[in-house]
Amino acid sequence: KQFLFESNEITFGSMYKNDITLIKDPKIPEYAFKINTESSTPFVVNDAYFSYLEVDNINVETSQKLNSGSIITVGDTVLKFFTKE
Protein backbone atom coordinates (compact mmCIF):
# COMPACT_ATOMS: atom_id res chain seq x y z
CA LYS A 1 0.00 0.00 0.00
CA GLN A 2 1.03 3.58 -0.53
CA PHE A 3 0.08 6.45 1.80
CA LEU A 4 0.36 10.16 1.01
CA PHE A 5 0.56 12.60 3.91
CA GLU A 6 -0.34 16.25 4.11
CA SER A 7 -0.02 16.52 7.90
CA ASN A 8 3.20 17.40 9.77
CA GLU A 9 2.71 14.49 12.15
CA ILE A 10 1.55 10.98 11.28
CA THR A 11 0.87 8.35 13.97
CA PHE A 12 1.20 4.58 13.55
CA GLY A 13 -0.18 1.75 15.69
CA SER A 14 -2.79 -0.98 15.97
CA MET A 15 -5.58 1.27 17.28
CA TYR A 16 -8.01 2.85 14.80
CA LYS A 17 -7.32 6.37 16.16
CA ASN A 18 -3.89 6.38 14.50
CA ASP A 19 -3.38 7.94 11.07
CA ILE A 20 -2.00 4.59 9.86
CA THR A 21 -3.46 1.48 11.50
CA LEU A 22 -1.31 -1.66 11.41
CA ILE A 23 -3.64 -4.28 12.87
CA LYS A 24 -2.29 -7.39 11.12
CA ASP A 25 0.94 -7.42 13.14
CA PRO A 26 0.43 -8.68 16.74
CA LYS A 27 3.76 -7.12 17.83
CA ILE A 28 2.46 -3.58 17.24
CA PRO A 29 0.87 -1.82 20.25
CA GLU A 30 -2.09 0.56 20.13
CA TYR A 31 0.35 3.43 19.55
CA ALA A 32 3.81 2.57 18.20
CA PHE A 33 5.48 5.71 16.79
CA LYS A 34 5.03 8.85 14.73
CA ILE A 35 6.70 10.52 11.79
CA ASN A 36 7.28 14.23 12.20
CA THR A 37 7.83 16.34 9.07
CA GLU A 38 7.54 19.86 10.56
CA SER A 39 11.19 20.74 9.90
CA SER A 40 12.97 20.28 6.60
CA THR A 41 14.25 16.95 7.91
CA PRO A 42 11.66 14.22 8.63
CA PHE A 43 12.11 12.09 11.76
CA VAL A 44 10.69 8.89 13.22
CA VAL A 45 9.82 9.61 16.86
CA ASN A 46 9.61 6.73 19.35
CA ASP A 47 8.04 8.66 22.24
CA ALA A 48 6.31 5.51 23.56
CA TYR A 49 9.69 3.69 23.77
CA PHE A 50 8.44 0.83 21.60
CA SER A 51 11.23 -1.78 21.44
CA TYR A 52 10.50 -3.18 17.95
CA LEU A 53 11.29 -0.01 15.94
CA GLU A 54 14.23 0.37 13.55
CA VAL A 55 15.19 2.74 10.75
CA ASP A 56 17.68 1.33 8.25
CA ASN A 57 18.55 -1.50 10.70
CA ILE A 58 19.28 0.93 13.58
CA ASN A 59 17.17 0.61 16.75
CA VAL A 60 15.26 3.85 17.41
CA GLU A 61 15.25 4.71 21.10
CA THR A 62 13.93 8.29 20.84
CA SER A 63 14.17 9.63 17.29
CA GLN A 64 15.92 8.92 14.01
CA LYS A 65 16.33 11.01 10.86
CA LEU A 66 14.56 9.70 7.75
CA ASN A 67 15.91 9.92 4.23
CA SER A 68 13.96 9.26 1.07
CA GLY A 69 14.09 5.47 0.72
CA SER A 70 14.61 4.77 4.45
CA ILE A 71 13.33 1.39 5.63
CA ILE A 72 11.23 1.49 8.82
CA THR A 73 10.79 -1.83 10.61
CA VAL A 74 8.07 -1.89 13.26
CA GLY A 75 7.31 -5.26 14.82
CA ASP A 76 7.25 -7.66 11.86
CA THR A 77 6.07 -4.92 9.45
CA VAL A 78 8.40 -3.20 6.97
CA LEU A 79 7.63 0.26 5.59
CA LYS A 80 9.55 2.34 3.06
CA PHE A 81 9.57 6.13 3.44
CA PHE A 82 9.80 8.50 0.46
CA THR A 83 9.74 12.28 0.16
CA LYS A 84 8.12 14.20 -2.70
CA GLU A 85 11.45 14.92 -4.38
XYZ file of N, CA and C in Angstrom:
255
model
N 0.834 -1.179 0.000
C 0.000 0.000 0.000
C 0.875 1.238 0.000
N 0.325 2.307 -0.518
C 1.028 3.579 -0.529
C 0.162 4.615 0.183
N 0.793 5.422 1.050
C 0.077 6.450 1.799
C 0.709 7.800 1.495
N -0.104 8.798 1.221
C 0.361 10.161 1.007
C -0.074 11.000 2.198
N 0.839 11.816 2.721
C 0.558 12.597 3.911
C 0.582 14.084 3.610
N -0.348 14.797 4.203
C -0.341 16.251 4.114
C -0.194 16.878 5.488
N -0.158 16.065 6.525
C -0.017 16.522 7.898
C 1.460 16.541 8.283
N 1.813 17.346 9.282
C 3.196 17.399 9.772
C 3.521 16.289 10.753
N 2.500 15.576 11.203
C 2.711 14.490 12.154
C 1.764 13.347 11.818
N 2.330 12.151 11.654
C 1.553 10.976 11.283
C 1.804 9.900 12.339
N 0.732 9.375 12.933
C 0.874 8.353 13.974
C 0.610 6.962 13.406
N 1.299 5.972 13.979
C 1.197 4.577 13.551
C 0.940 3.698 14.767
N 0.092 2.697 14.616
C -0.178 1.748 15.686
C -1.322 0.831 15.310
N -1.724 -0.017 16.262
C -2.789 -0.984 15.973
C -4.181 -0.436 16.262
N -4.280 0.692 16.941
C -5.584 1.266 17.284
C -6.101 2.161 16.150
N -7.399 2.124 15.922
C -8.009 2.847 14.803
C -7.843 4.358 14.870
N -7.496 4.921 16.023
C -7.325 6.367 16.160
C -6.036 6.878 15.521
N -5.128 5.988 15.152
C -3.886 6.384 14.496
C -4.155 6.765 13.050
N -3.261 7.587 12.489
C -3.377 7.936 11.073
C -3.186 6.703 10.191
N -2.240 5.858 10.556
C -1.997 4.591 9.855
C -2.191 3.467 10.869
N -3.145 2.588 10.600
C -3.463 1.483 11.501
C -2.846 0.203 10.963
N -2.013 -0.439 11.791
C -1.312 -1.658 11.409
C -1.811 -2.800 12.303
N -2.997 -3.308 11.993
C -3.637 -4.285 12.874
C -3.239 -5.731 12.591
N -2.608 -5.998 11.468
C -2.294 -7.390 11.125
C -1.017 -7.902 11.793
N -0.301 -7.035 12.494
C 0.939 -7.424 13.145
C 0.713 -7.442 14.659
N 0.702 -8.610 15.298
C 0.425 -8.683 16.739
C 1.507 -8.049 17.608
N 2.684 -7.752 17.058
C 3.756 -7.119 17.833
C 3.580 -5.599 17.959
N 2.627 -5.035 17.237
C 2.461 -3.584 17.238
C 1.428 -3.176 18.293
N 1.810 -2.269 19.212
C 0.872 -1.822 20.245
C -0.145 -0.829 19.689
N -1.063 -0.402 20.545
C -2.089 0.560 20.126
C -1.465 1.806 19.512
N -0.411 2.314 20.120
C 0.350 3.432 19.551
C 1.804 2.997 19.515
N 2.434 3.040 18.336
C 3.808 2.569 18.203
C 4.803 3.715 18.023
N 4.546 4.615 17.072
C 5.484 5.707 16.789
C 4.799 6.747 15.925
N 5.532 7.838 15.651
C 5.028 8.850 14.730
C 6.156 9.316 13.819
N 5.758 9.859 12.687
C 6.702 10.522 11.790
C 6.389 12.003 11.860
N 7.429 12.792 12.109
C 7.283 14.233 12.202
C 7.998 14.868 11.016
N 7.264 15.690 10.259
C 7.829 16.340 9.066
C 7.774 17.864 9.172
N 7.652 18.413 10.388
C 7.545 19.861 10.562
C 8.784 20.602 10.070
N 9.963 20.095 10.367
C 11.186 20.742 9.899
C 11.513 20.242 8.494
N 12.587 20.731 7.941
C 12.975 20.283 6.595
C 13.478 18.846 6.597
N 13.777 18.320 7.783
C 14.249 16.949 7.913
C 13.197 16.105 8.620
N 12.646 15.078 7.961
C 11.663 14.216 8.627
C 12.343 13.273 9.623
N 11.614 12.961 10.712
C 12.112 12.086 11.761
C 11.062 11.067 12.148
N 11.517 9.853 12.514
C 10.693 8.886 13.225
C 10.876 9.220 14.695
N 9.763 9.305 15.430
C 9.818 9.614 16.857
C 9.224 8.441 17.633
N 10.020 7.873 18.521
C 9.610 6.735 19.350
C 9.338 7.245 20.762
N 8.323 8.077 20.923
C 8.044 8.655 22.238
C 7.316 7.702 23.174
N 6.915 6.534 22.696
C 6.314 5.512 23.555
C 7.349 4.452 23.946
N 8.592 4.610 23.487
C 9.694 3.690 23.768
C 9.362 2.259 23.364
N 8.772 2.131 22.180
C 8.436 0.833 21.602
C 9.731 0.134 21.193
N 9.942 -1.099 21.626
C 11.228 -1.778 21.435
C 11.415 -2.419 20.058
N 10.380 -2.532 19.264
C 10.502 -3.176 17.947
C 10.476 -2.134 16.831
N 11.283 -1.084 16.936
C 11.287 -0.012 15.941
C 12.708 0.249 15.470
N 12.916 0.124 14.150
C 14.229 0.372 13.550
C 14.069 1.227 12.302
N 15.088 2.020 12.018
C 15.190 2.739 10.747
C 16.526 2.342 10.134
N 16.481 1.787 8.949
C 17.683 1.328 8.245
C 18.555 0.443 9.144
N 17.906 -0.508 9.829
C 18.551 -1.501 10.701
C 19.191 -0.904 11.951
N 18.795 0.303 12.356
C 19.279 0.929 13.581
C 18.096 1.068 14.531
N 18.235 0.526 15.747
C 17.172 0.615 16.746
C 16.905 2.082 17.090
N 15.644 2.466 17.105
C 15.260 3.849 17.407
C 14.808 3.916 18.861
N 15.622 4.556 19.697
C 15.251 4.707 21.104
C 14.375 5.939 21.305
N 14.745 7.071 20.708
C 13.932 8.289 20.845
C 13.525 8.835 19.485
N 14.506 9.147 18.626
C 14.170 9.631 17.286
C 15.297 9.284 16.326
N 14.945 9.253 15.052
C 15.920 8.925 14.011
C 15.548 9.666 12.745
N 16.531 10.288 12.115
C 16.331 11.008 10.858
C 15.898 10.027 9.770
N 14.987 10.490 8.898
C 14.558 9.702 7.749
C 15.090 10.328 6.473
N 15.540 9.489 5.571
C 15.913 9.915 4.229
C 14.911 9.309 3.263
N 14.817 9.864 2.077
C 13.963 9.256 1.071
C 14.507 7.860 0.765
N 13.672 6.852 0.921
C 14.092 5.469 0.725
C 14.426 4.745 2.011
N 14.350 5.425 3.162
C 14.612 4.771 4.447
C 13.635 3.628 4.685
N 14.145 2.558 5.288
C 13.333 1.393 5.634
C 13.005 1.466 7.122
N 11.705 1.479 7.441
C 11.229 1.495 8.821
C 10.703 0.100 9.137
N 11.256 -0.526 10.164
C 10.790 -1.830 10.606
C 10.125 -1.644 11.957
N 8.850 -2.012 12.021
C 8.073 -1.886 13.256
C 7.409 -3.235 13.505
N 7.791 -3.898 14.616
C 7.307 -5.262 14.820
C 7.814 -6.139 13.687
N 6.900 -6.843 13.026
C 7.251 -7.656 11.856
C 6.876 -6.956 10.548
N 6.514 -5.692 10.621
C 6.074 -4.920 9.449
C 7.216 -4.052 8.925
N 7.358 -4.003 7.606
C 8.404 -3.199 6.973
C 7.735 -2.131 6.118
N 8.155 -0.882 6.338
C 7.626 0.264 5.592
C 8.788 0.972 4.904
N 8.531 1.568 3.766
C 9.549 2.342 3.061
C 9.082 3.783 2.964
N 9.923 4.723 3.393
C 9.572 6.135 3.444
C 10.164 6.856 2.236
N 9.347 7.670 1.566
C 9.799 8.496 0.461
C 9.339 9.934 0.655
N 10.149 10.873 0.197
C 9.741 12.277 0.160
C 9.246 12.603 -1.232
N 8.668 13.796 -1.403
C 8.122 14.203 -2.701
C 9.189 14.321 -3.780
N 10.392 14.636 -3.390
C 11.445 14.924 -4.378
C 11.795 13.765 -5.236
